[in-house]
CSV table of C-alpha atoms in Angstrom, one decimal:
chain,number,residue,atom,x,y,z
A,152,UNK,CA,95.9,118.2,94.1
A,153,UNK,CA,97.4,115.1,92.5
A,154,UNK,CA,98.3,113.7,95.9
A,155,UNK,CA,94.9,114.3,97.3
A,156,UNK,CA,93.2,112.6,94.3
A,157,UNK,CA,95.6,109.6,94.5
A,158,UNK,CA,95.2,109.2,98.3
A,159,UNK,CA,91.4,109.5,98.1
A,160,UNK,CA,91.3,107.0,95.2
A,161,UNK,CA,93.4,104.4,97.1
A,162,UNK,CA,91.3,104.9,100.3
A,163,UNK,CA,88.1,104.5,98.4
A,164,UNK,CA,89.3,101.4,96.6
A,165,UNK,CA,90.2,99.8,100.0
A,166,UNK,CA,86.8,100.8,101.4
A,167,UNK,CA,85.0,99.3,98.4
A,168,UNK,CA,86.8,96.0,98.8
A,169,UNK,CA,86.0,95.8,102.5
A,170,UNK,CA,82.5,97.3,102.6
A,171,UNK,CA,80.8,97.4,99.1
A,172,UNK,CA,82.7,95.0,96.8
A,173,UNK,CA,79.9,95.0,94.2
A,174,UNK,CA,77.5,97.5,92.7
A,175,UNK,CA,74.1,96.6,91.3
A,176,UNK,CA,72.3,98.9,88.9
A,177,UNK,CA,68.9,97.2,88.0
A,178,UNK,CA,69.9,93.8,86.6
A,179,UNK,CA,73.6,94.7,86.1
A,180,UNK,CA,76.1,93.7,88.8
A,181,UNK,CA,79.8,94.6,88.7
A,182,UNK,CA,82.8,95.0,91.0
A,183,UNK,CA,83.1,98.4,92.6
A,184,UNK,CA,86.9,98.8,92.7
A,185,UNK,CA,87.5,99.5,89.0
A,186,UNK,CA,85.1,102.4,88.6
A,187,UNK,CA,86.7,104.2,91.6
A,188,UNK,CA,90.2,103.7,90.0
A,189,UNK,CA,88.9,104.9,86.6
A,190,UNK,CA,87.3,108.1,88.2
A,191,UNK,CA,90.6,108.8,90.0
A,192,UNK,CA,92.6,108.4,86.7
A,193,UNK,CA,90.2,110.7,84.9
A,194,UNK,CA,90.4,113.3,87.6
A,195,UNK,CA,94.2,113.2,87.3
A,196,UNK,CA,93.9,113.7,83.5
A,197,UNK,CA,91.4,116.6,83.9
A,198,UNK,CA,93.6,118.4,86.4
A,199,UNK,CA,96.6,118.0,84.1
A,200,UNK,CA,98.5,116.0,86.7
A,201,UNK,CA,99.5,113.7,83.8
A,202,UNK,CA,99.3,114.6,80.2
A,203,UNK,CA,97.4,112.6,77.6
A,204,UNK,CA,100.5,112.5,75.4
A,205,UNK,CA,102.4,110.7,78.2
A,206,UNK,CA,99.5,108.2,78.6
A,207,UNK,CA,99.2,107.5,74.9
A,208,UNK,CA,103.0,107.1,74.5
A,209,UNK,CA,103.0,104.6,77.5
A,210,UNK,CA,100.0,102.6,76.1
A,211,UNK,CA,101.4,102.4,72.6
A,212,UNK,CA,105.0,101.9,73.4
A,213,UNK,CA,106.7,99.0,71.6
A,214,UNK,CA,108.2,97.2,74.6
A,215,UNK,CA,107.4,94.4,76.9
A,216,UNK,CA,106.1,96.7,79.7
A,217,UNK,CA,103.2,98.0,77.5
A,218,UNK,CA,100.1,97.6,79.7
A,219,UNK,CA,97.9,96.6,76.7
A,220,UNK,CA,100.2,93.7,75.8
A,221,UNK,CA,100.3,92.5,79.4
A,222,UNK,CA,96.5,92.6,79.7
A,223,UNK,CA,96.1,90.7,76.4
A,224,UNK,CA,98.6,88.1,77.7
A,225,UNK,CA,96.9,87.6,81.0
A,226,UNK,CA,93.3,87.7,79.8
A,227,UNK,CA,94.1,85.3,76.9
A,228,UNK,CA,95.6,82.8,79.3
A,229,UNK,CA,92.7,83.2,81.6
A,230,UNK,CA,90.2,82.5,78.8
A,231,UNK,CA,92.1,79.2,78.0
A,232,UNK,CA,91.7,78.2,81.7
A,233,UNK,CA,88.0,79.3,81.8
A,234,UNK,CA,87.3,77.1,78.8
A,235,UNK,CA,88.6,74.0,80.5
A,236,UNK,CA,86.5,74.9,83.6
A,237,UNK,CA,83.4,75.3,81.4
A,238,UNK,CA,84.1,71.9,79.8
A,239,UNK,CA,84.0,70.5,83.3
A,240,UNK,CA,87.7,69.5,83.5
A,241,UNK,CA,88.5,70.9,87.0
A,242,UNK,CA,85.3,69.7,88.6
A,243,UNK,CA,85.9,66.2,87.2
A,244,UNK,CA,89.5,66.2,88.5
A,245,UNK,CA,88.4,67.4,91.9
A,246,UNK,CA,85.7,64.8,92.1
A,247,UNK,CA,88.1,62.0,91.1
A,248,UNK,CA,90.7,63.2,93.7
A,249,UNK,CA,87.9,63.2,96.4
A,250,UNK,CA,86.9,59.7,95.5
A,251,UNK,CA,90.4,58.4,95.8
A,252,UNK,CA,91.2,60.2,99.1
A,253,UNK,CA,87.8,60.0,100.8
A,254,UNK,CA,87.7,58.6,104.3
A,255,UNK,CA,90.9,60.3,105.7
A,256,UNK,CA,90.7,64.0,106.2
A,257,UNK,CA,94.5,64.3,106.4
A,258,UNK,CA,95.0,62.5,103.0
A,259,UNK,CA,92.2,64.6,101.5
A,260,UNK,CA,93.7,67.8,102.9
A,261,UNK,CA,97.3,67.1,101.6
A,262,UNK,CA,95.9,65.7,98.3
A,263,UNK,CA,93.8,68.8,97.7
A,264,UNK,CA,96.8,71.1,98.4
A,265,UNK,CA,98.9,69.2,95.9
A,266,UNK,CA,96.1,69.1,93.2
A,267,UNK,CA,95.4,72.8,93.5
A,268,UNK,CA,99.1,73.6,93.4
A,269,UNK,CA,99.6,71.6,90.2
A,270,UNK,CA,96.6,73.0,88.4
A,271,UNK,CA,97.5,76.6,89.5
A,272,UNK,CA,101.0,76.3,87.9
A,273,UNK,CA,99.6,75.8,84.4
A,274,UNK,CA,96.3,77.7,84.6
A,275,UNK,CA,95.4,80.7,86.9
A,276,UNK,CA,95.1,81.1,90.6
A,277,UNK,CA,91.9,83.1,90.2
A,278,UNK,CA,90.2,80.4,88.1
A,279,UNK,CA,91.2,77.6,90.5
A,280,UNK,CA,89.8,79.6,93.4
A,281,UNK,CA,86.6,80.4,91.6
A,282,UNK,CA,86.2,76.7,90.6
A,283,UNK,CA,87.3,74.9,93.8
A,284,UNK,CA,85.8,77.1,96.5
A,285,UNK,CA,82.1,76.2,95.6
A,286,UNK,CA,83.2,72.5,95.3
A,287,UNK,CA,84.8,72.5,98.7
A,288,UNK,CA,81.9,74.4,100.4
A,289,UNK,CA,79.4,71.9,98.9
A,290,UNK,CA,81.5,68.8,99.7
A,291,UNK,CA,82.2,69.8,103.3
A,292,UNK,CA,78.6,70.8,104.0
A,293,UNK,CA,77.3,67.5,102.8
A,294,UNK,CA,80.0,65.4,104.5
A,295,UNK,CA,79.5,67.4,107.7
A,296,UNK,CA,83.2,68.4,108.1
A,297,UNK,CA,84.8,71.7,108.9
A,298,UNK,CA,85.4,73.5,105.5
A,299,UNK,CA,87.8,76.1,106.9
A,300,UNK,CA,91.0,74.0,106.7
A,301,UNK,CA,90.3,73.1,103.1
A,302,UNK,CA,89.3,76.6,102.1
A,303,UNK,CA,92.4,78.2,103.7
A,304,UNK,CA,94.6,75.5,102.2
A,305,UNK,CA,93.1,76.0,98.8
A,306,UNK,CA,93.7,79.8,98.9
A,307,UNK,CA,97.3,79.5,100.2
A,308,UNK,CA,98.2,76.8,97.6
A,309,UNK,CA,96.8,78.8,94.7
A,310,UNK,CA,98.6,82.0,95.7
A,311,UNK,CA,101.9,80.2,96.4
A,312,UNK,CA,102.2,78.3,93.2
A,313,UNK,CA,101.0,81.2,91.1
A,314,UNK,CA,104.5,82.6,91.4
A,315,UNK,CA,106.2,79.5,89.9
A,316,UNK,CA,105.6,80.5,86.2
A,317,UNK,CA,105.7,84.0,84.7
A,318,UNK,CA,102.1,83.5,83.4
A,319,UNK,CA,100.7,82.5,86.8
A,320,UNK,CA,99.7,86.1,87.9
A,321,UNK,CA,99.5,89.4,86.0
A,322,UNK,CA,101.9,90.8,88.6
A,323,UNK,CA,104.5,88.3,87.6
A,324,UNK,CA,104.1,89.2,84.0
A,325,UNK,CA,104.4,92.9,84.6
A,326,UNK,CA,107.3,92.8,87.0
A,327,UNK,CA,109.3,90.4,84.9
A,328,UNK,CA,108.6,92.5,81.8
A,329,UNK,CA,110.2,95.5,83.6
A,330,UNK,CA,113.7,93.8,83.2
A,331,UNK,CA,112.9,91.8,80.1
A,332,UNK,CA,113.1,88.5,82.0
A,333,UNK,CA,112.0,85.6,79.8
A,334,UNK,CA,110.1,82.5,80.7
A,335,UNK,CA,113.1,80.2,81.3
A,336,UNK,CA,115.1,82.7,83.2
A,337,UNK,CA,112.1,83.5,85.5
A,338,UNK,CA,111.5,79.8,86.1
A,339,UNK,CA,115.1,79.0,86.9
A,340,UNK,CA,115.1,81.6,89.7
A,341,UNK,CA,111.6,81.4,91.0
A,342,UNK,CA,111.0,77.6,91.2
A,343,UNK,CA,113.1,77.1,94.4
A,344,UNK,CA,111.6,80.0,96.4
A,345,UNK,CA,108.1,78.7,95.3
A,346,UNK,CA,108.9,75.1,96.5
A,347,UNK,CA,110.3,76.5,99.9
A,348,UNK,CA,107.2,78.7,100.3
A,349,UNK,CA,105.0,75.8,99.6
A,350,UNK,CA,106.7,73.5,102.1
A,351,UNK,CA,106.6,76.2,104.8
A,352,UNK,CA,103.0,77.2,104.2
A,353,UNK,CA,101.8,73.6,104.1
A,354,UNK,CA,103.6,72.8,107.3
A,355,UNK,CA,102.0,75.8,109.1
A,356,UNK,CA,98.6,74.8,107.7
A,357,UNK,CA,99.0,71.3,109.0
A,358,UNK,CA,100.0,72.6,112.5
A,359,UNK,CA,97.0,75.0,112.5
A,360,UNK,CA,94.4,72.4,111.5
A,361,UNK,CA,95.8,68.9,112.3
A,362,UNK,CA,93.4,68.4,115.3
A,363,UNK,CA,90.4,69.2,113.2
A,364,UNK,CA,91.7,66.9,110.4
A,365,UNK,CA,92.1,63.9,112.7
A,366,UNK,CA,88.3,63.3,112.7
A,367,UNK,CA,87.2,60.7,110.2
A,368,UNK,CA,84.7,61.6,107.5
A,369,UNK,CA,81.5,59.8,108.6
A,370,UNK,CA,79.1,61.0,106.0
A,371,UNK,CA,80.8,60.5,102.6
A,372,UNK,CA,79.5,62.8,99.9
A,373,UNK,CA,80.6,62.2,96.4
A,374,UNK,CA,78.6,63.3,93.3
A,375,UNK,CA,78.6,61.5,90.1
A,376,UNK,CA,80.2,64.1,87.9
A,377,UNK,CA,79.8,63.7,84.1
A,378,UNK,CA,82.9,62.9,82.1
A,379,UNK,CA,83.8,66.1,80.2
A,380,UNK,CA,83.1,66.2,76.4
A,381,UNK,CA,86.3,64.5,75.0
A,382,UNK,CA,86.5,66.5,71.9
A,383,UNK,CA,86.2,69.9,73.7
A,384,UNK,CA,88.5,68.6,76.4
A,385,UNK,CA,91.2,67.7,73.8
A,386,UNK,CA,90.7,71.1,72.1
A,387,UNK,CA,91.1,72.9,75.4
A,388,UNK,CA,94.1,71.0,76.7
A,389,UNK,CA,95.9,71.2,73.3
A,390,UNK,CA,95.5,75.0,73.2
A,391,UNK,CA,96.6,75.5,76.8
A,392,UNK,CA,99.6,73.1,76.7
A,393,UNK,CA,100.8,74.3,73.3
A,394,UNK,CA,100.5,78.0,74.4
A,395,UNK,CA,102.5,77.3,77.6
A,396,UNK,CA,105.2,75.5,75.6
A,397,UNK,CA,105.5,78.3,73.0
A,398,UNK,CA,105.6,80.9,75.8
A,399,UNK,CA,108.4,79.0,77.4
A,400,UNK,CA,110.5,79.2,74.2
A,401,UNK,CA,109.2,82.6,73.0
A,402,UNK,CA,112.6,84.3,73.5
A,403,UNK,CA,114.3,81.7,71.3
A,404,UNK,CA,111.7,81.8,68.5
A,405,UNK,CA,111.6,85.6,68.7
A,406,UNK,CA,107.8,85.9,69.3
A,407,UNK,CA,106.2,88.0,72.0
A,408,UNK,CA,104.2,86.2,74.7
A,409,UNK,CA,101.1,88.3,74.3
A,410,UNK,CA,101.0,87.6,70.5
A,411,UNK,CA,101.2,83.8,71.1
A,412,UNK,CA,98.4,83.8,73.6
A,413,UNK,CA,96.2,86.0,71.5
A,414,UNK,CA,96.6,83.8,68.4
A,415,UNK,CA,95.7,80.7,70.4
A,416,UNK,CA,92.6,82.3,71.9
A,417,UNK,CA,91.5,83.2,68.4
A,418,UNK,CA,92.3,79.6,67.3
A,419,UNK,CA,90.3,78.2,70.3
A,420,UNK,CA,87.3,80.4,69.4
A,421,UNK,CA,87.4,79.4,65.7
A,422,UNK,CA,88.0,75.7,66.4
A,423,UNK,CA,85.1,75.3,68.9
A,424,UNK,CA,82.8,77.4,66.7
A,425,UNK,CA,83.4,75.0,63.8
A,426,UNK,CA,82.9,72.0,66.2
A,427,UNK,CA,79.5,73.4,67.4
A,428,UNK,CA,78.4,74.1,63.8
A,429,UNK,CA,79.3,70.6,62.7
A,430,UNK,CA,77.5,69.1,65.7
A,431,UNK,CA,74.6,71.5,65.3
A,432,UNK,CA,74.8,72.4,69.0
A,433,UNK,CA,74.5,75.6,70.9
A,434,UNK,CA,78.0,77.1,71.7
A,435,UNK,CA,77.1,77.4,75.4
A,436,UNK,CA,80.6,76.5,76.6
A,437,UNK,CA,82.2,79.1,74.4
A,438,UNK,CA,79.7,81.8,75.1
A,439,UNK,CA,80.1,81.3,78.9
A,440,UNK,CA,83.9,81.3,78.6
A,441,UNK,CA,83.9,84.6,76.8
A,442,UNK,CA,81.4,86.1,79.3
A,443,UNK,CA,83.5,85.0,82.3
A,444,UNK,CA,86.8,86.6,81.1
A,445,UNK,CA,88.1,89.2,83.7
A,446,UNK,CA,87.3,92.3,81.6
A,447,UNK,CA,87.2,94.5,84.8
A,448,UNK,CA,91.0,94.2,85.0
A,449,UNK,CA,91.3,96.3,81.8
A,450,UNK,CA,90.0,99.7,83.2
A,451,UNK,CA,91.5,98.9,86.6
A,452,UNK,CA,95.0,98.2,85.4
A,453,UNK,CA,95.0,101.1,82.9
A,454,UNK,CA,93.7,103.5,85.5
A,455,UNK,CA,96.5,102.4,88.0
A,456,UNK,CA,99.0,103.0,85.2
A,457,UNK,CA,97.8,106.6,85.0
A,458,UNK,CA,98.0,107.0,88.8
A,459,UNK,CA,101.6,105.7,88.8
A,460,UNK,CA,102.5,108.0,85.9
A,461,UNK,CA,101.2,110.9,88.1
A,462,UNK,CA,103.3,109.6,91.1
A,463,UNK,CA,106.3,109.7,88.8
A,464,UNK,CA,105.6,113.3,87.8
A,465,UNK,CA,105.4,114.3,91.5
A,466,UNK,CA,108.7,112.6,92.3
A,467,UNK,CA,107.1,110.2,94.8
A,468,UNK,CA,108.2,107.1,93.0
A,469,UNK,CA,111.9,108.1,93.1
A,470,UNK,CA,111.6,109.0,96.8
A,471,UNK,CA,110.2,105.5,97.7
A,472,UNK,CA,112.8,103.9,95.4
A,473,UNK,CA,115.7,105.7,97.2
A,474,UNK,CA,114.3,104.7,100.6
A,475,UNK,CA,114.0,101.0,99.6
A,476,UNK,CA,117.4,100.9,97.9
A,477,UNK,CA,119.2,102.1,101.0
A,478,UNK,CA,119.0,98.5,102.5
A,479,UNK,CA,119.2,95.0,101.1
A,480,UNK,CA,117.0,95.1,98.0
A,481,UNK,CA,115.5,91.6,98.5
A,482,UNK,CA,114.4,92.3,102.1
A,483,UNK,CA,113.2,95.9,101.5
A,484,UNK,CA,111.4,95.2,98.2
A,485,UNK,CA,110.0,91.9,99.5
A,486,UNK,CA,108.6,93.2,102.8
A,487,UNK,CA,107.9,96.6,101.4
A,488,UNK,CA,106.0,95.1,98.5
A,489,UNK,CA,103.9,92.9,100.8
A,490,UNK,CA,103.0,95.8,103.0
A,491,UNK,CA,102.2,98.0,100.0
A,492,UNK,CA,100.0,95.4,98.3
A,493,UNK,CA,97.9,95.1,101.4
A,494,UNK,CA,97.2,98.8,101.3
A,495,UNK,CA,96.7,99.3,97.6
A,496,UNK,CA,96.3,95.7,96.2
A,497,UNK,CA,99.0,93.7,94.5
A,498,UNK,CA,98.4,95.0,90.9
A,499,UNK,CA,98.9,98.7,91.7
A,500,UNK,CA,101.8,97.7,93.9
A,501,UNK,CA,103.5,95.9,91.0
A,502,UNK,CA,102.9,98.8,88.6
A,503,UNK,CA,104.4,101.2,91.2
A,504,UNK,CA,107.4,99.0,92.1
A,505,UNK,CA,108.2,98.2,88.4
A,506,UNK,CA,108.4,101.9,87.7
A,507,UNK,CA,111.0,102.5,90.4
A,508,UNK,CA,114.7,102.6,89.4
A,509,UNK,CA,115.2,99.1,90.8
A,510,UNK,CA,118.8,98.3,91.7
A,511,UNK,CA,118.9,94.8,90.3
A,512,UNK,CA,116.9,91.7,89.2
A,513,UNK,CA,116.9,90.8,92.9
A,514,UNK,CA,114.5,93.6,93.6
A,515,UNK,CA,112.2,92.4,90.8
A,516,UNK,CA,112.0,88.8,92.0
A,517,UNK,CA,111.5,90.0,95.6
A,518,UNK,CA,108.6,92.1,94.4
A,519,UNK,CA,107.2,89.1,92.5
A,520,UNK,CA,107.3,87.0,95.7
A,521,UNK,CA,105.6,89.9,97.7
A,522,UNK,CA,102.9,90.4,95.1
A,523,UNK,CA,101.8,86.7,95.4
A,524,UNK,CA,102.3,86.0,99.1
A,525,UNK,CA,100.7,89.4,100.0
A,526,UNK,CA,97.4,87.8,99.1
A,527,UNK,CA,97.6,85.6,102.3
A,528,UNK,CA,97.6,88.5,104.7
A,529,UNK,CA,94.4,90.5,104.0
A,530,UNK,CA,91.7,90.3,101.3
A,531,UNK,CA,92.9,93.7,100.0
A,532,UNK,CA,96.2,92.1,99.0
A,533,UNK,CA,94.9,90.6,95.8
A,534,UNK,CA,91.8,90.4,93.6
A,535,UNK,CA,91.8,86.6,94.4
A,536,UNK,CA,91.1,87.5,98.1
A,537,UNK,CA,88.2,89.8,97.2
A,538,UNK,CA,86.6,87.1,95.0
A,539,UNK,CA,87.2,84.4,97.6
A,540,UNK,CA,85.7,86.3,100.5
A,541,UNK,CA,82.7,87.1,98.3
A,542,UNK,CA,82.2,83.4,97.4
A,543,UNK,CA,82.4,82.4,101.1
A,544,UNK,CA,79.5,84.9,101.9
A,545,UNK,CA,77.5,83.3,99.1
A,546,UNK,CA,77.9,79.9,100.7
A,547,UNK,CA,77.2,81.1,104.3
A,548,UNK,CA,80.7,80.4,105.5
A,549,UNK,CA,81.6,82.3,108.6
A,550,UNK,CA,85.0,83.8,107.8
A,551,UNK,CA,85.5,87.4,108.8
A,552,UNK,CA,88.2,89.9,107.9
A,553,UNK,CA,89.7,89.3,111.4
A,554,UNK,CA,89.9,85.6,110.8
A,555,UNK,CA,91.5,86.1,107.4
A,556,UNK,CA,94.2,88.3,108.9
A,557,UNK,CA,94.7,85.9,111.8
A,558,UNK,CA,95.4,82.9,109.6
A,559,UNK,CA,97.1,85.0,106.9
A,560,UNK,CA,99.6,86.6,109.2
A,561,UNK,CA,100.5,83.3,110.9
A,562,UNK,CA,101.1,81.6,107.5
A,563,UNK,CA,102.2,84.6,105.4
A,564,UNK,CA,105.0,86.2,107.4
A,565,UNK,CA,107.2,83.0,107.8
A,566,UNK,CA,106.5,82.0,104.3
A,567,UNK,CA,107.4,85.4,102.9
A,568,UNK,CA,110.6,85.7,104.9
A,569,UNK,CA,111.8,82.1,104.1
A,570,UNK,CA,111.0,82.6,100.4
A,571,UNK,CA,113.0,85.8,100.4
A,572,UNK,CA,115.9,84.1,102.2
A,573,UNK,CA,115.9,81.3,99.5
A,574,UNK,CA,115.9,84.0,96.8
A,575,UNK,CA,118.9,85.7,98.4
A,576,UNK,CA,120.8,82.5,98.4
A,577,UNK,CA,120.0,81.9,94.7
A,578,UNK,CA,120.8,85.5,93.6
């Protein structure tokens, strides 16, 4: 019974991502994947496949793998990024970059890849994708150039550089927490595989699209974007930069990362509230920021934890672990993780892999690489892919599942293998 419930839940999650990503009830619209995961988890509890006591102990455990702490950390960091987006920081930067690089598609292509990479490191790949995709669609349509090279490049850059820092992706946070890997240790190992993955992916992107990029931009289209509110911009940047610095030294000052991010989100809310009261203005930026936070991750991640606990009880986790540990852990967990993520999404894959009796830190880092680069291959691989494909439909961009897999396989497989090779040299 537990296996039937788990398999059906995973199949339905994949189907929801492919065929009905959103559900609308009257005026309320929400993603379909998390209610399916939640129902699956509740069925496992009702059928006694996993006990409530085990779930409560997991969700209240005082360790770095506590799912509540991980969710607080990621959602808090996302809120800090969303605030800057609401202030207009990312759109302003994108517009300035377009102004400087306009005229040459090759310069614009490479410049956008670098810009998105840098912004992703310190913010969130999901926020960057949500912000830049509409901008790229609008710009390319009005400039009468092919948007596909820029959109694919944006998606690849965001999901490559999201693995550079521990805070770049919830999968990084969870997998690193499994072995108590701190910010500095993580960065020291992952920075080189990230750089190699970036060089490889950018090279392949250029080979795929260079002919299209040789055409000059005949119809220049640049909007006059308003300069962001300086006070709000300073508040947002101060909170994001300070939070990142404190997270980097959290193991030395004996403060948990989730607590640091939560405190700074509360500080951001209080500071901006006081600002709007003094200015006698509506707190639209703050309200929109809070509304846009990825709350759907909460039931999804917690439900996937319940499913993994059930797999542990059935002995399936240990069987998979034994199989993967028979060969070189970096290759088996890296390739196995990428395959698994494209069947069950990278968040469940990370929860599953972190619960295995991993043989070494090498397995953890290989799983991190897999959880990020898996997003290239199919939209199922990461939530970023689901959101990205949904946005493309909104802007009438013809980009099918088949095209996604075609480009994703050509870029993803060499990038994954060379990133794993670099990791094996470092480890």
